[in-house]
Amino acid sequence: MALRAEIGLVRGRPMLLLNGEPTGEFWCFGDPNAIADFTAAQIRICQFPVPSPSWWTGENAYDFAALDSKVRAFLRGAPRVLLMPRVTFGFRGEGWWARAHPEEISCARNLNGDTVPLPPGGSAIPVECLFSAGSTRWADDAGEALGAFVTRCESMWPDNIIGYQIGGGISAEWFRWWNFAEDVYEDYSPAAVRFFREFLRQRYGHDAALQQAWQRPDVTLAEVEVPAPQQLHRPQLGFFRDPARERAVIDWLDCLSTGNAGQLMHLAAAAKGACEGAKLVGAFFGYFWPHWNTQNPARSGHLHLSRLVNCPDIDFISCPYHYDNRGVTGVHHAQTVPQTIERAGKLHLTEIDTATHLTRPEHRGRPWFAQAAKNRAESLAMLRRDAASVLGTAGTGWWMDLRLERWYADVPIQATVAALQQLAQQLGNQQAPSHAEVALVIDDESYAYCSLHSPLNQFFTALPRQCLWSDLGFPLDTLLLSEVGQVRRYRVYVFLNAWHVGPNRRSALLHHIRQPGVTAIWFYGAGFLGGPEGDAGTSDLVGMRIKCVAGAARPEIELLSDWRERLGHNRPGEAIRYGARLDGAVTAWLLRGESWRWDVEVSPYFVVEDPRVLVLGHYTATAKVGLAVLEKDGWSSVYSAAPLLPGALLRAVAEGAGVHLYTPTGCSVRHRGPLLSVTASTAGTWEVSAPAGGELIPLHSDAATGHDDWQTAASPTGIFAARAGQTQFFWCHGAER
């Protein structure tokens, strides 16, 4: 009987089932030249890039010779390897389709309205077919071709193929083609215009409804156009979009992601049909944590993750971990929302593209590899940190030989990965709920209601998580705003970008968080859109009187010198300024940290005008209140007008809310099921305390290999001496949740 691979619910979470047997093991990514490195590390599942140029050579024409050769090479090196081809569309060898269907090819324009070509160097593999997200013709043809590809694989290697990862768009991550180009917007092709008109017809039904929604009596469903680049580039309310006057832009961004996700779902259905549902199908998607060249998922076409995780033809969603602050003393967080994906019953797969010390010297000068490991010890530390994050969050991941140059051809690395594989399999045999009491809440829908290019998107979401909040000594979960109230209650919610909250969601949200023992932290214009008009919307959601001020101001706050005492802590406060300005340390952690990108003002800005609040900080330039706390009926609301809330303040708020502090500040903590991990960002001796009722069993690491050995002694506390970046694993029994 041929291999069957599927995702099933096992011990409360989705897991890979191979012929019905569950496994939580790690995978790998590489070419046949590296498969022996991975099998030596007890890795048996390998994703690999399908050779370029494309196997899809013409209409109903396919050349599988290069694919056959690569698979045979894998099987010579590892006869029992389980393979997943990464099948990508739009790249070298598919120009024939673009030439045959020019009206189906994406078209981009700059701010002057001029059509522009794709800039060179935007992709590692040359792009030849920039199919429009609105092209149903391309989706149909590509689906037919993919069906032929899958049929070929299933007929040749039914016992070795585990599934298919489908890639499209620039970098094969389903970003739209011009996503990395500044001040350029797509899509103005005939296919996109046609798709947009049909999208609006489905949404509004007739001209009168469209005209009312857009406040434009001249617009019709038959002749409507995609909004101009200037409209996409400059929101009318400063950082925010006016939901009424800019409904055309908001609809277009929704349409762009609808088309993007729809094409992927169409291909997934084709692949599932061709393998008769017997193998996995998945893709990269849902990158909600911006960095310098993916500043807003609404522009990249990634808004509709919810459609994908509810699609029966998609089994897994993957992403690389975030590129900012990923060096040896840095952190590992996904670019998507792994726990959301898992709650939907899908497997999350993290692409662990950590550059080990075996990265070739000629690559180290590139921004992507600036934080590569410098030596073996750093490689081992970073890989253990990566495993701690994946095992402590959701799903599993693949160790990636990104440059196909054998980053794992090192015996101590292989021994470390083998030990981590054993740990993953042990955790897979356990119930593994999260023990986090603090949730970071990100809202995908709000991205359509704000600037598509402002670095403030990163300031409010990814930057604090990557640089300020991950080593505070307690674990963090991640939720989408739409999930609040649908999953268990947390002690502290940090609402990162809740700009647009409609009436129904607002009511349900407030009902859930305005309960005794719950603390909510809000930023900037939370609730400004979607509820009561103007600053009344922010006041309504935050729970204190917030005034919206027209004009621009630098969102920078200075804490009062006694801020700790005001929060009820018997410790002196320190002088802290924070906001939308980067210091040298943070800049050094970023993938790209040029100062001109980050030294920004914001319009409008918000101030607290409520006599009931406890003031914690003022704007540095005006002395107006920009940071305050309100306590009422047992719940608390914390409001900050500026981003990058200091870690010391977040930890103090969490402590006041009753959150268990596992370690002092300086350690990243993950706790899922019985597995607890602690990664030290700085060298020192660290004391770790288990939650109430828990006892810790340390896993001692051999300094040379990172191999974990069990220690039988259990204690409510543990002490370990750590080098900067070192991870300590514990088995934690009996902890209350």
mmCIF file of C-alpha atoms in Angstrom, residues 424-619:
data_model
loop_
_atom_site.group_PDB
_atom_site.id
_atom_site.type_symbol
_atom_site.label_atom_id
_atom_site.label_comp_id
_atom_site.label_asym_id
_atom_site.label_seq_id
_atom_site.Cartn_x
_atom_site.Cartn_y
_atom_site.Cartn_z
ATOM 1 C CA ALA A 424 10.420 16.565 19.579
ATOM 2 C CA GLN A 425 9.275 12.954 19.460
ATOM 3 C CA GLN A 426 9.008 12.800 23.251
ATOM 4 C CA LEU A 427 6.917 15.966 23.322
ATOM 5 C CA GLY A 428 4.731 14.532 20.571
ATOM 6 C CA ASN A 429 3.689 11.793 22.959
ATOM 7 C CA GLN A 430 2.358 14.317 25.497
ATOM 8 C CA GLN A 431 -0.591 16.629 25.858
ATOM 9 C CA ALA A 432 0.944 20.025 25.118
ATOM 10 C CA PRO A 433 -1.241 23.045 25.987
ATOM 11 C CA SER A 434 0.413 26.436 26.290
ATOM 12 C CA HIS A 435 1.096 27.766 29.782
ATOM 13 C CA ALA A 436 1.410 31.407 28.664
ATOM 14 C CA GLU A 437 -0.617 33.993 30.566
ATOM 15 C CA VAL A 438 0.183 36.920 28.255
ATOM 16 C CA ALA A 439 -1.132 37.121 24.689
ATOM 17 C CA LEU A 440 0.101 39.374 21.908
ATOM 18 C CA VAL A 441 -2.926 40.196 19.762
ATOM 19 C CA ILE A 442 -2.407 41.166 16.136
ATOM 20 C CA ASP A 443 -5.184 42.164 13.755
ATOM 21 C CA ASP A 444 -4.784 41.195 10.117
ATOM 22 C CA GLU A 445 -7.862 43.127 9.009
ATOM 23 C CA SER A 446 -6.612 46.456 10.390
ATOM 24 C CA TYR A 447 -3.679 46.412 7.968
ATOM 25 C CA ALA A 448 -6.069 47.435 5.177
ATOM 26 C CA TYR A 449 -7.018 50.561 7.147
ATOM 27 C CA CYS A 450 -3.547 52.056 7.546
ATOM 28 C CA SER A 451 -0.488 53.044 5.538
ATOM 29 C CA LEU A 452 0.923 50.376 3.253
ATOM 30 C CA HIS A 453 4.513 51.558 3.575
ATOM 31 C CA SER A 454 4.990 53.303 6.930
ATOM 32 C CA PRO A 455 7.613 51.835 9.289
ATOM 33 C CA LEU A 456 5.029 52.412 12.032
ATOM 34 C CA ASN A 457 3.537 49.058 11.014
ATOM 35 C CA GLN A 458 6.756 47.474 12.180
ATOM 36 C CA PHE A 459 7.090 49.736 15.232
ATOM 37 C CA PHE A 460 3.705 48.658 16.587
ATOM 38 C CA THR A 461 3.978 44.915 15.870
ATOM 39 C CA ALA A 462 7.214 43.117 15.019
ATOM 40 C CA LEU A 463 9.837 45.408 16.516
ATOM 41 C CA PRO A 464 8.742 45.234 20.154
ATOM 42 C CA ARG A 465 8.236 41.486 19.935
ATOM 43 C CA GLN A 466 11.613 40.930 18.283
ATOM 44 C CA CYS A 467 13.702 43.394 20.257
ATOM 45 C CA LEU A 468 12.067 44.325 23.566
ATOM 46 C CA TRP A 469 9.592 41.781 24.894
ATOM 47 C CA SER A 470 10.970 38.313 24.233
ATOM 48 C CA ASP A 471 13.415 38.016 27.132
ATOM 49 C CA LEU A 472 11.177 39.190 29.977
ATOM 50 C CA GLY A 473 11.148 35.876 31.808
ATOM 51 C CA PHE A 474 7.657 34.638 30.867
ATOM 52 C CA PRO A 475 6.155 33.047 27.733
ATOM 53 C CA LEU A 476 4.028 34.902 25.182
ATOM 54 C CA ASP A 477 1.209 33.485 23.082
ATOM 55 C CA THR A 478 -0.107 35.041 19.884
ATOM 56 C CA LEU A 479 -3.743 35.511 18.868
ATOM 57 C CA LEU A 480 -5.545 37.151 16.011
ATOM 58 C CA LEU A 481 -7.980 39.808 17.174
ATOM 59 C CA SER A 482 -10.819 37.707 15.775
ATOM 60 C CA GLU A 483 -9.880 34.897 18.182
ATOM 61 C CA VAL A 484 -10.183 36.884 21.401
ATOM 62 C CA GLY A 485 -13.196 35.473 23.201
ATOM 63 C CA GLN A 486 -13.027 32.271 21.142
ATOM 64 C CA VAL A 487 -10.148 30.759 23.126
ATOM 65 C CA ARG A 488 -9.255 30.692 26.812
ATOM 66 C CA ARG A 489 -8.873 33.918 28.763
ATOM 67 C CA TYR A 490 -5.393 35.331 29.478
ATOM 68 C CA ARG A 491 -4.326 37.572 32.328
ATOM 69 C CA VAL A 492 -2.797 40.163 29.990
ATOM 70 C CA TYR A 493 -3.688 41.042 26.399
ATOM 71 C CA VAL A 494 -1.371 43.271 24.382
ATOM 72 C CA PHE A 495 -3.407 44.686 21.480
ATOM 73 C CA LEU A 496 -0.750 45.698 18.979
ATOM 74 C CA ASN A 497 -2.653 47.169 16.038
ATOM 75 C CA ALA A 498 -6.397 47.049 16.736
ATOM 76 C CA TRP A 499 -7.087 50.100 14.561
ATOM 77 C CA HIS A 500 -10.383 48.986 13.015
ATOM 78 C CA VAL A 501 -12.819 47.170 15.307
ATOM 79 C CA GLY A 502 -16.383 46.894 14.057
ATOM 80 C CA PRO A 503 -19.466 47.018 16.307
ATOM 81 C CA ASN A 504 -20.051 43.286 16.742
ATOM 82 C CA ARG A 505 -16.422 42.415 17.323
ATOM 83 C CA ARG A 506 -16.012 45.412 19.625
ATOM 84 C CA SER A 507 -18.919 44.339 21.797
ATOM 85 C CA ALA A 508 -17.698 40.730 22.062
ATOM 86 C CA LEU A 509 -14.144 41.863 22.727
ATOM 87 C CA LEU A 510 -15.067 44.197 25.553
ATOM 88 C CA HIS A 511 -17.324 41.583 27.099
ATOM 89 C CA HIS A 512 -14.383 39.179 27.197
ATOM 90 C CA ILE A 513 -11.650 41.461 28.544
ATOM 91 C CA ARG A 514 -13.588 43.678 30.948
ATOM 92 C CA GLN A 515 -13.623 40.977 33.550
ATOM 93 C CA PRO A 516 -11.966 40.920 36.982
ATOM 94 C CA GLY A 517 -8.305 39.964 36.772
ATOM 95 C CA VAL A 518 -7.832 40.912 33.104
ATOM 96 C CA THR A 519 -5.436 43.620 31.928
ATOM 97 C CA ALA A 520 -5.541 45.030 28.392
ATOM 98 C CA ILE A 521 -2.725 47.090 26.845
ATOM 99 C CA TRP A 522 -3.617 49.366 23.929
ATOM 100 C CA PHE A 523 -1.601 51.512 21.538
ATOM 101 C CA TYR A 524 -2.044 54.727 19.600
ATOM 102 C CA GLY A 525 -5.382 54.791 17.726
ATOM 103 C CA ALA A 526 -6.809 51.494 18.944
ATOM 104 C CA GLY A 527 -10.484 51.402 17.983
ATOM 105 C CA PHE A 528 -10.228 54.703 16.080
ATOM 106 C CA LEU A 529 -12.038 53.112 13.138
ATOM 107 C CA GLY A 530 -15.100 50.888 12.943
ATOM 108 C CA GLY A 531 -16.952 52.102 16.042
ATOM 109 C CA PRO A 532 -18.093 55.473 17.363
ATOM 110 C CA GLU A 533 -16.778 58.212 15.111
ATOM 111 C CA GLY A 534 -13.318 59.676 15.672
ATOM 112 C CA ASP A 535 -11.574 59.626 19.026
ATOM 113 C CA ALA A 536 -14.794 58.436 20.661
ATOM 114 C CA GLY A 537 -14.000 55.072 19.073
ATOM 115 C CA THR A 538 -10.620 54.923 20.786
ATOM 116 C CA SER A 539 -12.070 56.086 24.095
ATOM 117 C CA ASP A 540 -14.787 53.449 23.848
ATOM 118 C CA LEU A 541 -12.358 50.582 23.268
ATOM 119 C CA VAL A 542 -9.597 51.671 25.644
ATOM 120 C CA GLY A 543 -11.986 52.645 28.423
ATOM 121 C CA MET A 544 -10.549 56.099 29.107
ATOM 122 C CA ARG A 545 -11.005 59.463 27.474
ATOM 123 C CA ILE A 546 -8.574 59.737 24.546
ATOM 124 C CA LYS A 547 -8.373 62.836 22.362
ATOM 125 C CA CYS A 548 -7.323 62.695 18.712
ATOM 126 C CA VAL A 549 -5.194 65.692 17.711
ATOM 127 C CA ALA A 550 -4.837 66.718 14.071
ATOM 128 C CA GLY A 551 -1.307 67.288 12.849
ATOM 129 C CA ALA A 552 1.942 65.399 13.264
ATOM 130 C CA ALA A 553 3.973 64.640 16.365
ATOM 131 C CA ARG A 554 6.810 62.300 17.187
ATOM 132 C CA PRO A 555 5.259 59.455 19.196
ATOM 133 C CA GLU A 556 7.824 59.441 21.991
ATOM 134 C CA ILE A 557 7.013 59.117 25.707
ATOM 135 C CA GLU A 558 9.049 59.802 28.838
ATOM 136 C CA LEU A 559 8.071 57.772 31.883
ATOM 137 C CA LEU A 560 7.602 59.515 35.213
ATOM 138 C CA SER A 561 10.474 58.843 37.596
ATOM 139 C CA ASP A 562 8.163 57.088 40.075
ATOM 140 C CA TRP A 563 6.350 54.925 37.521
ATOM 141 C CA ARG A 564 7.161 51.695 39.348
ATOM 142 C CA GLU A 565 5.769 53.005 42.628
ATOM 143 C CA ARG A 566 2.637 54.150 40.821
ATOM 144 C CA LEU A 567 2.166 50.579 39.626
ATOM 145 C CA GLY A 568 2.468 49.337 43.212
ATOM 146 C CA HIS A 569 6.047 48.032 43.090
ATOM 147 C CA ASN A 570 8.389 48.831 45.952
ATOM 148 C CA ARG A 571 11.327 49.419 43.662
ATOM 149 C CA PRO A 572 12.662 52.673 42.246
ATOM 150 C CA GLY A 573 11.791 53.457 38.660
ATOM 151 C CA GLU A 574 14.389 54.232 36.044
ATOM 152 C CA ALA A 575 14.367 57.100 33.559
ATOM 153 C CA ILE A 576 13.055 55.706 30.270
ATOM 154 C CA ARG A 577 12.136 57.284 26.969
ATOM 155 C CA TYR A 578 10.527 55.206 24.290
ATOM 156 C CA GLY A 579 8.660 55.540 21.012
ATOM 157 C CA ALA A 580 9.189 55.682 17.256
ATOM 158 C CA ARG A 581 12.922 56.241 17.345
ATOM 159 C CA LEU A 582 15.569 53.535 17.199
ATOM 160 C CA ASP A 583 18.659 53.468 19.350
ATOM 161 C CA GLY A 584 21.919 51.973 18.158
ATOM 162 C CA ALA A 585 21.370 48.583 19.790
ATOM 163 C CA VAL A 586 17.997 47.987 18.166
ATOM 164 C CA THR A 587 19.217 49.240 14.787
ATOM 165 C CA ALA A 588 22.016 46.679 14.860
ATOM 166 C CA TRP A 589 19.472 43.875 15.292
ATOM 167 C CA LEU A 590 17.413 44.757 12.234
ATOM 168 C CA LEU A 591 17.708 43.167 8.834
ATOM 169 C CA ARG A 592 17.927 46.697 7.470
ATOM 170 C CA GLY A 593 18.262 49.522 9.985
ATOM 171 C CA GLU A 594 19.098 52.712 8.093
ATOM 172 C CA SER A 595 18.048 55.630 10.294
ATOM 173 C CA TRP A 596 16.084 57.398 7.570
ATOM 174 C CA ARG A 597 13.575 54.569 7.582
ATOM 175 C CA TRP A 598 12.795 54.881 11.247
ATOM 176 C CA ASP A 599 12.963 58.435 12.568
ATOM 177 C CA VAL A 600 9.278 59.184 11.964
ATOM 178 C CA GLU A 601 6.424 61.373 13.063
ATOM 179 C CA VAL A 602 2.827 60.218 13.127
ATOM 180 C CA SER A 603 -0.410 61.900 12.162
ATOM 181 C CA PRO A 604 -2.816 62.156 13.815
ATOM 182 C CA TYR A 605 -1.601 61.731 17.382
ATOM 183 C CA PHE A 606 -3.483 60.902 20.566
ATOM 184 C CA VAL A 607 -3.391 62.205 24.145
ATOM 185 C CA VAL A 608 -5.084 61.067 27.337
ATOM 186 C CA GLU A 609 -7.551 63.533 28.832
ATOM 187 C CA ASP A 610 -9.224 61.659 31.664
ATOM 188 C CA PRO A 611 -9.042 62.680 35.334
ATOM 189 C CA ARG A 612 -9.681 59.102 36.477
ATOM 190 C CA VAL A 613 -6.428 57.660 35.138
ATOM 191 C CA LEU A 614 -3.096 56.989 36.788
ATOM 192 C CA VAL A 615 -0.560 58.888 34.689
ATOM 193 C CA LEU A 616 2.694 57.063 33.920
ATOM 194 C CA GLY A 617 4.266 59.162 31.165
ATOM 195 C CA HIS A 618 4.116 62.271 28.969
ATOM 196 C CA TYR A 619 5.036 63.157 25.408
#
